[in-house]
């Protein structure tokens, strides 16, 4: 769902799952060797090549009995799915003044954070500067997925304790991360404050794309506070898990907020 009367686009359902679960214990190769294989073949990886997510979020599990040709084909499908998402969003963002996207889902466990991370990776591979921000301060997860410290982050910036540049983790030349930071007593108030708007203005000038990972929209209102200040909302649902009523409720809330 995007603002500014954006044209409708066809929803692409990838044949592959959102993420890959590598069970190195069942294979005769180290995780490092497998990750090198995926980096070279799939070109969708970060640092040591690990894909991000946790078992149970709609994953593909590969073990010793899985032929490499099957793994490689599944990875190609996964990569193409994210490239399609990247292309569609790139076209839609050109019609908006903002280069910031809100990522949310109806409920927890639907893969929004995994999708946000892989979208950030996909955009960064265009050679553009990308920032991904963990605004899910109640259940922060980006620092775990990306193996980063979470002592300082968004909450510390919005509370006025540190400057934006002090909270940035540089993953590589094109991808930066701001983790959620310490859990504040008032996440919604911080995200709805003038300081958060000023934060978005500052980072949107420094980066080509800013991706904000927010809490599930049917659980708390944080995403609804953020959405009007961004180009639009990407609603992530999980096949075979998310109920239709939950999607309708989420879309209704997003439309009302915008």
Coordinates of C-alpha atoms in Angstrom, one line a residue:
X1 CA 0.0 0.0 0.0
X2 CA 1.6 3.3 -1.1
X3 CA 0.5 6.9 -0.8
X4 CA 0.1 9.5 -3.5
X5 CA -2.4 7.5 -5.5
X6 CA 0.2 5.1 -6.6
X7 CA -0.8 2.7 -9.4
X8 CA -1.8 -0.8 -8.5
X9 CA 0.7 -3.6 -9.1
X10 CA 0.4 -7.3 -9.5
X11 CA 1.3 -9.2 -6.4
X12 CA 4.1 -11.7 -7.2
X13 CA 4.0 -14.9 -5.2
X14 CA 7.5 -16.4 -5.3
X15 CA 7.9 -20.1 -5.7
X16 CA 10.6 -20.1 -3.0
X17 CA 10.2 -19.2 0.6
X18 CA 11.3 -16.0 2.2
X19 CA 14.5 -17.4 3.7
X20 CA 16.9 -20.3 3.8
X21 CA 17.6 -22.3 6.8
X22 CA 21.1 -23.8 6.6
X23 CA 21.5 -26.9 8.9
X24 CA 25.3 -27.2 8.7
X25 CA 25.3 -30.0 11.3
X26 CA 23.7 -32.4 8.8
X27 CA 26.1 -31.6 6.0
X28 CA 29.7 -32.4 5.3
X29 CA 30.6 -28.8 4.7
X30 CA 31.1 -25.9 7.1
X31 CA 28.6 -23.1 7.3
X32 CA 31.3 -20.8 5.9
X33 CA 31.8 -23.0 2.9
X34 CA 28.0 -23.2 2.3
X35 CA 27.7 -19.4 2.7
X36 CA 30.4 -18.9 0.1
X37 CA 28.5 -21.1 -2.2
X38 CA 25.3 -19.1 -1.8
X39 CA 27.1 -15.7 -2.1
X40 CA 28.7 -16.8 -5.4
X41 CA 25.6 -18.3 -6.9
X42 CA 22.7 -16.2 -5.5
X43 CA 24.3 -12.8 -5.0
X44 CA 21.9 -12.1 -2.1
X45 CA 23.9 -12.2 1.1
X46 CA 25.3 -10.1 3.8
X47 CA 28.7 -10.4 5.6
X48 CA 29.4 -14.1 5.7
X49 CA 26.6 -14.9 3.3
X50 CA 23.9 -15.9 5.9
X51 CA 20.3 -15.4 5.0
X52 CA 18.3 -13.9 7.8
X53 CA 15.3 -15.3 9.6
X54 CA 14.4 -18.1 12.0
X55 CA 13.1 -21.6 11.5
X56 CA 9.4 -21.6 11.1
X57 CA 8.9 -18.3 9.2
X58 CA 8.2 -20.0 5.9
X59 CA 11.7 -21.5 5.3
X60 CA 13.4 -24.0 3.1
X61 CA 15.4 -26.5 5.0
X62 CA 18.4 -28.1 3.3
X63 CA 20.3 -31.0 4.6
X64 CA 22.7 -33.8 3.5
X65 CA 20.0 -35.3 1.3
X66 CA 19.3 -32.2 -0.8
X67 CA 21.2 -32.1 -4.1
X68 CA 23.1 -28.9 -4.8
X69 CA 21.2 -28.4 -8.0
X70 CA 18.0 -28.3 -6.1
X71 CA 19.4 -25.8 -3.6
X72 CA 20.8 -23.6 -6.3
X73 CA 17.5 -23.5 -8.2
X74 CA 15.6 -22.6 -5.1
X75 CA 18.0 -19.9 -4.3
X76 CA 17.7 -18.4 -7.8
X77 CA 13.9 -18.3 -7.3
X78 CA 14.3 -16.6 -4.0
X79 CA 16.7 -14.0 -5.4
X80 CA 14.4 -13.3 -8.4
X81 CA 11.4 -12.8 -6.0
X82 CA 13.3 -10.1 -4.1
X83 CA 14.5 -8.5 -7.4
X84 CA 10.9 -8.3 -8.5
X85 CA 9.8 -6.7 -5.3
X86 CA 12.8 -4.2 -5.6
X87 CA 11.8 -3.3 -9.1
X88 CA 8.2 -2.7 -8.3
X89 CA 9.0 -0.6 -5.3
X90 CA 11.6 1.4 -7.2
X91 CA 9.1 2.4 -9.9
X92 CA 6.5 3.3 -7.3
X93 CA 8.9 5.4 -5.2
X94 CA 9.7 7.6 -8.2
X95 CA 6.1 8.9 -7.9
X96 CA 6.6 9.9 -4.3
X97 CA 8.6 12.7 -2.7
X98 CA 9.7 10.4 0.1
X99 CA 12.3 7.6 -0.2
X100 CA 11.2 5.9 3.1
X101 CA 9.2 2.7 3.3
X102 CA 7.4 1.3 6.3
X103 CA 7.4 -2.5 6.6
X104 CA 4.8 -4.2 8.8
X105 CA 2.6 -7.3 9.0
X106 CA -0.8 -8.0 10.5
X107 CA 0.5 -10.1 13.4
X108 CA 3.8 -11.5 14.7
X109 CA 5.6 -14.4 13.1
X110 CA 4.8 -13.5 9.5
X111 CA 8.4 -12.8 8.4
X112 CA 8.3 -8.9 8.1
X113 CA 11.7 -8.4 9.7
X114 CA 13.3 -11.1 7.5
X115 CA 11.7 -9.5 4.5
X116 CA 12.8 -6.0 5.5
X117 CA 16.4 -7.2 5.8
X118 CA 16.5 -9.0 2.5
X119 CA 14.8 -6.0 0.8
X120 CA 17.5 -3.7 2.2
X121 CA 20.2 -6.1 0.9
X122 CA 18.5 -6.1 -2.5
X123 CA 18.3 -2.3 -2.7
X124 CA 21.9 -2.0 -1.5
X125 CA 23.1 -4.2 -4.4
X126 CA 22.0 -1.4 -6.8
X127 CA 25.0 0.6 -5.5
X128 CA 22.8 3.0 -3.6
X129 CA 23.1 3.9 0.0
X130 CA 20.5 2.1 2.1
X131 CA 19.5 2.4 5.8
X132 CA 17.4 -0.1 7.6
X133 CA 15.9 0.9 11.0
X134 CA 14.5 -1.3 13.7
X135 CA 11.5 0.6 15.0
X136 CA 10.0 -2.5 16.7
X137 CA 11.4 -1.4 20.0
X138 CA 9.2 -3.8 22.0
X139 CA 10.5 -6.9 20.2
X140 CA 13.7 -5.8 18.6
X141 CA 15.1 -8.4 16.2
X142 CA 17.3 -6.8 13.6
X143 CA 20.4 -6.8 15.8
X144 CA 20.0 -10.6 16.3
X145 CA 19.5 -11.3 12.6
X146 CA 22.4 -9.2 11.6
X147 CA 24.6 -10.0 14.6
X148 CA 25.0 -6.5 15.9
X149 CA 25.1 -4.9 19.4
X150 CA 21.9 -3.1 20.6
X151 CA 23.3 -1.0 23.4
X152 CA 22.6 2.2 21.4
X153 CA 19.9 2.6 18.8
X154 CA 16.7 4.4 17.7
X155 CA 15.3 4.8 21.1
X156 CA 18.4 6.6 22.3
X157 CA 18.4 8.9 19.3
X158 CA 14.7 9.8 19.8
X159 CA 15.2 10.4 23.5
X160 CA 18.0 12.9 22.7
X161 CA 20.8 10.9 24.3
X162 CA 22.9 10.5 21.2
X163 CA 23.2 11.8 17.6
X164 CA 22.0 9.8 14.6
X165 CA 25.6 9.0 13.4
X166 CA 26.4 7.5 16.8
X167 CA 23.7 4.8 16.4
X168 CA 24.7 3.7 12.8
X169 CA 26.2 0.3 12.2
X170 CA 28.0 0.2 8.8
X171 CA 27.6 -3.3 7.3
X172 CA 29.3 -2.4 4.1
X173 CA 29.8 0.5 1.7
X174 CA 26.1 0.6 0.8
X175 CA 24.2 -0.8 3.7
X176 CA 23.8 0.8 7.2
X177 CA 21.7 -0.3 10.2
X178 CA 20.2 1.4 13.2
X179 CA 19.0 -1.1 15.8
X180 CA 16.1 -0.4 18.1
X181 CA 18.2 0.4 21.2
X182 CA 17.2 0.1 24.8
X183 CA 13.5 -0.6 25.4
X184 CA 11.9 2.8 26.4
X185 CA 8.7 3.1 28.6
X186 CA 6.9 4.9 25.8
X187 CA 7.7 3.6 22.3
X188 CA 4.5 4.9 20.7
X189 CA 5.1 8.4 22.1
X190 CA 8.6 8.5 20.7
X191 CA 7.6 7.3 17.2
X192 CA 4.8 9.8 17.1
X193 CA 7.0 12.7 18.2
X194 CA 8.5 15.6 16.3
X195 CA 11.9 14.1 17.0
X196 CA 11.0 11.1 14.9
X197 CA 9.9 13.3 12.0
X198 CA 13.2 15.2 12.2
X199 CA 15.0 11.9 12.3
X200 CA 13.3 10.7 9.1
X201 CA 14.1 14.0 7.4
X202 CA 17.8 13.7 8.3
X203 CA 18.3 10.1 7.2
X204 CA 16.2 10.5 4.0
X205 CA 18.6 13.2 2.9
X206 CA 21.7 11.0 3.5
X207 CA 20.3 7.8 2.0
X208 CA 18.8 6.8 -1.3
X209 CA 16.4 4.3 0.5
X210 CA 15.3 4.1 4.1
X211 CA 13.5 0.9 5.3
X212 CA 11.7 1.1 8.6
X213 CA 10.8 -2.3 10.3
X214 CA 7.8 -1.7 12.5
X215 CA 5.7 -3.8 14.9
X216 CA 2.7 -5.7 13.6
X217 CA -0.1 -3.3 12.8
X218 CA -2.9 -5.4 14.4
X219 CA -1.0 -5.6 17.8
X220 CA 0.2 -2.0 18.4
X221 CA -0.3 1.3 16.6
X222 CA 3.4 2.2 16.0
X223 CA 3.3 1.4 12.3
X224 CA 0.3 3.7 11.9
X225 CA 2.1 6.6 13.5
X226 CA 5.1 6.1 11.2
X227 CA 3.3 5.4 7.9
X228 CA 2.0 8.9 7.1
X229 CA 5.6 10.2 7.2
X230 CA 6.8 7.7 4.6
X231 CA 6.2 6.9 1.0
X232 CA 4.0 4.0 1.9
X233 CA 3.6 0.7 3.6
X234 CA 4.7 -2.8 2.6
X235 CA 2.4 -5.3 4.4
X236 CA 4.0 -8.7 4.7
X237 CA 1.7 -11.8 5.1
X238 CA 2.6 -15.4 5.4
X239 CA 1.1 -18.0 3.1
X240 CA -0.9 -20.6 5.0
X241 CA -0.6 -18.7 8.3
X242 CA -2.1 -15.2 8.0
X243 CA -6.0 -15.2 8.1
X244 CA -8.0 -13.1 5.6
X245 CA -9.7 -11.2 8.4
X246 CA -6.3 -10.2 9.8
X247 CA -5.2 -8.8 6.4
X248 CA -8.5 -6.9 6.0
X249 CA -8.2 -5.4 9.5
X250 CA -4.6 -4.4 8.8
X251 CA -5.4 -2.8 5.5
X252 CA -8.3 -0.9 7.0
X253 CA -6.1 0.5 9.7
X254 CA -3.4 1.5 7.2
X255 CA -5.9 3.2 4.9
X256 CA -7.5 5.1 7.8
X257 CA -4.1 6.3 9.1
X258 CA -3.2 7.6 5.7

